mmCIF file of C-alpha atoms in Angstrom:
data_model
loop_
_atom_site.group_PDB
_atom_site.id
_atom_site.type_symbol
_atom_site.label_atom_id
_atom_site.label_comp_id
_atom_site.label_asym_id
_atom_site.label_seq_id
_atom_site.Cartn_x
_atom_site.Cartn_y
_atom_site.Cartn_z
ATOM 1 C CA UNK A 1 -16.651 -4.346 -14.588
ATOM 2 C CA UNK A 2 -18.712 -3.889 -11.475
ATOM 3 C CA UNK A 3 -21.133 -1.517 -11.627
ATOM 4 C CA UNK A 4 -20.289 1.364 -9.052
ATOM 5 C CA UNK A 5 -22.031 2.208 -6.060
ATOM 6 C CA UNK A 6 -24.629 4.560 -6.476
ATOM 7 C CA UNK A 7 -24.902 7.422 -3.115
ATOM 8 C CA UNK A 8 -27.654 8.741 -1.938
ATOM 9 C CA UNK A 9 -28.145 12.870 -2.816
ATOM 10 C CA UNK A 10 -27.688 12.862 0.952
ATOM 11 C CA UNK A 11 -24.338 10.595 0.910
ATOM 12 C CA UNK A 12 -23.164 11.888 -2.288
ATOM 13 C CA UNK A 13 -19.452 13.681 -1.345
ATOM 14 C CA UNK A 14 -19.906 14.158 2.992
ATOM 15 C CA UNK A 15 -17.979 17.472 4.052
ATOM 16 C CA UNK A 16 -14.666 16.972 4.973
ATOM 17 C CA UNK A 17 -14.541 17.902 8.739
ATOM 18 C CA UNK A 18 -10.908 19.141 10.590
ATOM 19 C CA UNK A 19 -9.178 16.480 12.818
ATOM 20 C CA UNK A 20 -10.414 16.941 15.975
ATOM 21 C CA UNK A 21 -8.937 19.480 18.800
ATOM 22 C CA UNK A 22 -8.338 18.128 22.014
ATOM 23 C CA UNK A 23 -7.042 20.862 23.327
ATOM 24 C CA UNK A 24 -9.206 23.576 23.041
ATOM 25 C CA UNK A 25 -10.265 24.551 26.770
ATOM 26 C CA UNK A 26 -8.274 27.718 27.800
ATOM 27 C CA UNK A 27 -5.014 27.841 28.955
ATOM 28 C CA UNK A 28 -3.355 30.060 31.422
ATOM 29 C CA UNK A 29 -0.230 32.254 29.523
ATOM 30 C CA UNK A 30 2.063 30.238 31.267
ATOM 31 C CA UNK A 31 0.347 26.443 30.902
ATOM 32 C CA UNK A 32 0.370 27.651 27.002
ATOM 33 C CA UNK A 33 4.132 28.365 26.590
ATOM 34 C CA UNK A 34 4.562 24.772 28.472
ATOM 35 C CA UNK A 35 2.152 23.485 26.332
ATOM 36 C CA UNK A 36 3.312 24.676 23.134
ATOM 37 C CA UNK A 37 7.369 23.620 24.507
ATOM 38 C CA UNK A 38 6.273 20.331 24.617
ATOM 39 C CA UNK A 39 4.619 19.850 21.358
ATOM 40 C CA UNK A 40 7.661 21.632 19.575
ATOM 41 C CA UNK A 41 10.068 19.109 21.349
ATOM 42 C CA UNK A 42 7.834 16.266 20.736
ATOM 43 C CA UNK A 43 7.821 16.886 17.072
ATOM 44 C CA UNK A 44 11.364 16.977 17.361
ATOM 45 C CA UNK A 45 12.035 13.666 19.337
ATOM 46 C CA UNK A 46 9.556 11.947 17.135
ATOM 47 C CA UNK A 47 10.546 12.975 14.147
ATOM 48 C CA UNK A 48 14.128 11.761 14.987
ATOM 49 C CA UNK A 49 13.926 8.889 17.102
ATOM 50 C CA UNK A 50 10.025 7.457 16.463
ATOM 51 C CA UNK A 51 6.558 7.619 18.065
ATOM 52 C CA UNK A 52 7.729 5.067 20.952
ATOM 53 C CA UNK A 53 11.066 7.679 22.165
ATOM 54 C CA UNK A 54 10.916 8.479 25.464
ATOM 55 C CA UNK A 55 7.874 10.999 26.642
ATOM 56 C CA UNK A 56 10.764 11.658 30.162
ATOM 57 C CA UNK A 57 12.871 13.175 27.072
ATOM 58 C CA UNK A 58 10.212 15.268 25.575
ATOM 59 C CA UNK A 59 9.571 17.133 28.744
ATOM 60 C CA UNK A 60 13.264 17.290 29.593
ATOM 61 C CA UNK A 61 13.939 18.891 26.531
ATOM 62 C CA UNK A 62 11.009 21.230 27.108
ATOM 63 C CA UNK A 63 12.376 22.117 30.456
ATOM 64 C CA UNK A 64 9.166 21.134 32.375
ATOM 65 C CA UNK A 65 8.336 17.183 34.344
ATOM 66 C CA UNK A 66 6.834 14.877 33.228
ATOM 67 C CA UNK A 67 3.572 15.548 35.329
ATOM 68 C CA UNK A 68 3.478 18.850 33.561
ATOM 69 C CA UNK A 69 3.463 16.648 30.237
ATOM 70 C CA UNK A 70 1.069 14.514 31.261
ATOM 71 C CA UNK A 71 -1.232 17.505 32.897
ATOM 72 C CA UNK A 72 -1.450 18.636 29.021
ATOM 73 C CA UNK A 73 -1.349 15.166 27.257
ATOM 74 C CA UNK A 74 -2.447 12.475 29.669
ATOM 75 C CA UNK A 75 -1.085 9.195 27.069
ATOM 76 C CA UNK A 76 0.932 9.091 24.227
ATOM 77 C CA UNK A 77 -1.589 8.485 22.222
ATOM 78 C CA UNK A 78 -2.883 12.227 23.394
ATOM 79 C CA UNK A 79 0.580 13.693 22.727
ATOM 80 C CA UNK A 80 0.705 12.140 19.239
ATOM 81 C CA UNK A 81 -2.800 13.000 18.053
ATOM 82 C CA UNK A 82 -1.513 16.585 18.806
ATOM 83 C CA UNK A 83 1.762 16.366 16.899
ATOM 84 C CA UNK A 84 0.095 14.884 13.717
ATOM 85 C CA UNK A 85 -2.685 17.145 14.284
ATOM 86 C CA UNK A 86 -1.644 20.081 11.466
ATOM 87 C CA UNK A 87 -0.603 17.238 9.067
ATOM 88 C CA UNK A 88 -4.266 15.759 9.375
ATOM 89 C CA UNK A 89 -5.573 19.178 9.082
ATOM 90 C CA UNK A 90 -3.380 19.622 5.569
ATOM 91 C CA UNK A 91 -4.356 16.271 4.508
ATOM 92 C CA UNK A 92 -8.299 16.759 4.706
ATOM 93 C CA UNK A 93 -7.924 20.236 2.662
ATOM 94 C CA UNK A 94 -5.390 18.599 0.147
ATOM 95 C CA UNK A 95 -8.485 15.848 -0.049
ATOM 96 C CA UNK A 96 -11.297 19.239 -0.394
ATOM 97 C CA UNK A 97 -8.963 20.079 -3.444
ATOM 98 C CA UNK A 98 -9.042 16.893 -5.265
ATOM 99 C CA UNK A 99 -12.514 16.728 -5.091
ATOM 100 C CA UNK A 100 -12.886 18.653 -7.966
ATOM 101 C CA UNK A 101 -10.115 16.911 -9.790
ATOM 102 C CA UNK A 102 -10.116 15.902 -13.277
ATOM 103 C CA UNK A 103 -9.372 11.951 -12.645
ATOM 104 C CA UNK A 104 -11.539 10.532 -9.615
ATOM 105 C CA UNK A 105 -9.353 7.361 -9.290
ATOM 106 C CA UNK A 106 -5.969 9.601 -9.694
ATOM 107 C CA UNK A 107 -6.994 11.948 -7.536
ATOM 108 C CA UNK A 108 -7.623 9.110 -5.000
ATOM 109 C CA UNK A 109 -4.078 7.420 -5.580
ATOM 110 C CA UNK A 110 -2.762 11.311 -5.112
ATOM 111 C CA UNK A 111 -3.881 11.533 -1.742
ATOM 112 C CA UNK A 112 -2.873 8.084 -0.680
ATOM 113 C CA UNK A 113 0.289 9.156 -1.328
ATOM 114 C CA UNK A 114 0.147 12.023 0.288
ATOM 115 C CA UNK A 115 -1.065 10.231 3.446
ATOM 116 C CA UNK A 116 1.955 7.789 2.931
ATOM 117 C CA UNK A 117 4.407 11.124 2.884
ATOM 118 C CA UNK A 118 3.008 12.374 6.028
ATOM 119 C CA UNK A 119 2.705 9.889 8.166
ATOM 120 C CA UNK A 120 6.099 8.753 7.427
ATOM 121 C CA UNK A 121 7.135 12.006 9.019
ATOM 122 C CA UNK A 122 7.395 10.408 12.188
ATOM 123 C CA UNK A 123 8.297 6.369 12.272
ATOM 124 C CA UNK A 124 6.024 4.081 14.230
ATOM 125 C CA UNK A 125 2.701 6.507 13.447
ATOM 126 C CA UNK A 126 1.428 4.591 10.969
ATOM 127 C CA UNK A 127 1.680 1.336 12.810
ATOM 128 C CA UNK A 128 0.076 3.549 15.801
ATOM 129 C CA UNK A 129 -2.997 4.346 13.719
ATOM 130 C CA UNK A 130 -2.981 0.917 12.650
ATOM 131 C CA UNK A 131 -3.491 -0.496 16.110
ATOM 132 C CA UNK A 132 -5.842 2.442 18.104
ATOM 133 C CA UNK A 133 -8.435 1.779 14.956
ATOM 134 C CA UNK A 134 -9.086 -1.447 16.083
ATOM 135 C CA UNK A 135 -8.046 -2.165 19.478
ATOM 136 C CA UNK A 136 -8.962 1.123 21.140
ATOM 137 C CA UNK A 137 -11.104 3.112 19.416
ATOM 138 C CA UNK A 138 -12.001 5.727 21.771
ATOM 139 C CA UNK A 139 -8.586 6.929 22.103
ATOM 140 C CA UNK A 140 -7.364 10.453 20.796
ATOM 141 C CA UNK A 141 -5.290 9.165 18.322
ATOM 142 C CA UNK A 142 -8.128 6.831 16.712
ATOM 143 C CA UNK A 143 -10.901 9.615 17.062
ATOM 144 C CA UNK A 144 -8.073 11.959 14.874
ATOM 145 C CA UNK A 145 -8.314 9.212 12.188
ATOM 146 C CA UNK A 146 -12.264 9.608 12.032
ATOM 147 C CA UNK A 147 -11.622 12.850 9.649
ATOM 148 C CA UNK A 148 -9.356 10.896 7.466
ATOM 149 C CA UNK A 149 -11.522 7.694 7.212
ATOM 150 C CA UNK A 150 -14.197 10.680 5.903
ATOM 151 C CA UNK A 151 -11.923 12.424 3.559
ATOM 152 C CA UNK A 152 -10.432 9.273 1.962
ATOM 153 C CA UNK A 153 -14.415 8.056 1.853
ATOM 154 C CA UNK A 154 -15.401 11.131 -0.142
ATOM 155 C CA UNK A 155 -12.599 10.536 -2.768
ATOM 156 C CA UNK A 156 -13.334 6.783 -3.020
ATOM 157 C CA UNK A 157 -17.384 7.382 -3.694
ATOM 158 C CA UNK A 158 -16.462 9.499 -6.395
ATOM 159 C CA UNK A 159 -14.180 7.450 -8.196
ATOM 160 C CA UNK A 160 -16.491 4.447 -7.546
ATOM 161 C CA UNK A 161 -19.154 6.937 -9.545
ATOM 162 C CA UNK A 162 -17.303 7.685 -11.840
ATOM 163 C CA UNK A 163 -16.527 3.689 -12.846
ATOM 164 C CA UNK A 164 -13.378 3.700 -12.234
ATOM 165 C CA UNK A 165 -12.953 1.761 -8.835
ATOM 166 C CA UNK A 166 -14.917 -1.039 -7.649
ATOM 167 C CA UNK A 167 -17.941 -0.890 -5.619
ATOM 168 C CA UNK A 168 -16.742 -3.641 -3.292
ATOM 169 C CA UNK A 169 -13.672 -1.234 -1.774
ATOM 170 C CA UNK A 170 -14.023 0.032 1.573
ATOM 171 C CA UNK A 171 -11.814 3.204 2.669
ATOM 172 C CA UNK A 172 -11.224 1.582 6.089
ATOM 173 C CA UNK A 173 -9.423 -1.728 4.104
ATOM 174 C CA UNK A 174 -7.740 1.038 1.588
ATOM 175 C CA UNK A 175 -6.622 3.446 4.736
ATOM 176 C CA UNK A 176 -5.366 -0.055 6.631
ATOM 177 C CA UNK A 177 -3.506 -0.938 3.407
ATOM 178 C CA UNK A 178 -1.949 2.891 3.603
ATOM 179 C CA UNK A 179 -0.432 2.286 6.525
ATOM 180 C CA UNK A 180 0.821 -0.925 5.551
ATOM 181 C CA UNK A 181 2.847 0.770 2.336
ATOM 182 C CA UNK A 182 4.201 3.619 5.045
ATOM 183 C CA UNK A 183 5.362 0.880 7.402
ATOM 184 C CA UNK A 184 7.180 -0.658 4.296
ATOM 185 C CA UNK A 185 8.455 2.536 3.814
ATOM 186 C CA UNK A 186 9.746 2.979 6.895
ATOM 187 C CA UNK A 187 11.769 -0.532 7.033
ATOM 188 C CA UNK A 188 13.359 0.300 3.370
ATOM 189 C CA UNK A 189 14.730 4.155 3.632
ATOM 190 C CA UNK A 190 17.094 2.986 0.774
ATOM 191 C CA UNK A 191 14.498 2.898 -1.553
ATOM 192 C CA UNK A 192 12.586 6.141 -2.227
ATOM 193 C CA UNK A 193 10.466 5.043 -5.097
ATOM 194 C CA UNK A 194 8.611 2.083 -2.622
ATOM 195 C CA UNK A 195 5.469 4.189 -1.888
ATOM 196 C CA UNK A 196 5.096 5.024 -5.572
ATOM 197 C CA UNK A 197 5.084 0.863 -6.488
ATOM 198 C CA UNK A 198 3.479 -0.157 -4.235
ATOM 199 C CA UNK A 199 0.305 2.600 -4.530
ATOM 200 C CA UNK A 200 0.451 1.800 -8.221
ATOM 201 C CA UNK A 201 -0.307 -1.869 -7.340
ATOM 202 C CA UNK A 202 -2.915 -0.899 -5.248
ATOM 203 C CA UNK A 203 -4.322 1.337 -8.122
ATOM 204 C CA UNK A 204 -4.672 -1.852 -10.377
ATOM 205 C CA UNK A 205 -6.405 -4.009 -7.414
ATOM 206 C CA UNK A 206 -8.671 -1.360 -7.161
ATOM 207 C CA UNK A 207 -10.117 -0.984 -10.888
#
C-alpha cells in the first residue's frame, strides 16, 4: 500500500471556512424584500426546470425586471452561487462533523454523497461547478467552490493518515469526479441507487 501523506502540524486538518457571501453590503428595506423575492423564485425555477431556465422568468415571478435582477445578481453564475449558498454552508458543517468520525475513509465517502444529494437539488449545477473551476475561476460560483475544495481536503488528509486512501488522490480530481456521479444522476432519475454504486467504486479506486 502507499504510504500516506504525512501534513505538516500547520496543514494537519485546515478550518473549514463558510462559502463565501456576496451579498453582504447593506440593503435598503425595500432592495431586500426584492432581493430575497428573487432568490425564493430562483430556487423555485431551478429546482424545477434547471440552472440554465430563464433568469426573464425568475424576476417575472418575483414581480420585479430583469434590471432589478441583475442590479442584485449581475450573471447567473452570481444568482446561482446565492441559491446553493445555504446548501454549501450545510455541507462544510456536515464535513466539521465527520471530522471526528470513527472511519476516515467512510466518513469521506459520507460526504461525497452528501455533496452528490445536494447538488442534484437543482439539475445543470453540478455541470456548472464543473466548468467555472476551470474555465473561469474568478467567478462567484467558482470562488463558492473554494470552501468545498477545503472541506473535502480536510476529510481526504485524514483518511490518507489514517492509511486508508492513497497519497496520490487529489480532492480537486475526487470533487471533479463528484460532479461527474451527480451529472449521471441527473440523466438516470429511474435509478435511485446510481450515486450509491458509483461512490462505492470510487471508494475502491481510492484505497
Amino acid at each position: 500500500m502507499t504510504r500516506p501523506r504525512t501534513a505538516s502540524p500547520g496543514e494537519r486538518h485546515p478550518p473549514v471556512r463558510r462559502a463565501p457571501d456576496f451579498l453582504e453590503r447593506p440593503m435598503r428595506a425595500d432592495a431586500r424584500r426584492n432581493h430575497d423575492r428573487l432568490l425564493a423564485e430562483a430556487r423555485a425555477v431551478f429546482a424545477e426546470h434547471g440552472t440554465d431556465a430563464s433568469l426573464e422568468d425568475v424576476a417575472r415571478r418575483a414581480g420585479v425586471g430583469i434590471g432589478t435582477l441583475y442590479r442584485h445578481f449581475p450573471n447567473r453564475h452570481a444568482l446561482m452561487s446565492a441559491v446553493f449558498e445555504d446548501a454549501v454552508n450545510e455541507l462544510l458543517a456536515r464535513a466539521r462533523e465527520l471530522l471526528t468520525a470513527p472511519e476516515p475513509c467512510r466518513a469521506l465517502l459520507t460526504w461525497l454523497q452528501e455533496v452528490v444529494t445536494s447538488t442534484a437539488t437543482y439539475r445543470g449545477l453540478s455541470r456548472a461547478l464543473m466548468s467555472a473551476s476551470s474555465t473561469d475561476p474568478a467567478s462567484a460560483l467558482a470562488r463558492c467552490g473554494t470552501p468545498m475544495r477545503e472541506a473535502g481536503a480536510a476529510l481526504l488528509t485524514r483518511a490518507q493518515e489514517a492509511g486508508t486512501v492513497r497519497a496520490d488522490v487529489q480532492i480537486t480530481d475526487l470533487l471533479q469526479l463528484t460532479h461527474a456521479i451527480a451529472l449521471a444522476v441527473e440523466e438516470s432519475p429511474g435509478d435511485p441507487d446510481l450515486a450509491d454504486r458509483l461512490l462505492e467504486l470510487t471508494l475502491r479506486g481510492l484505497t
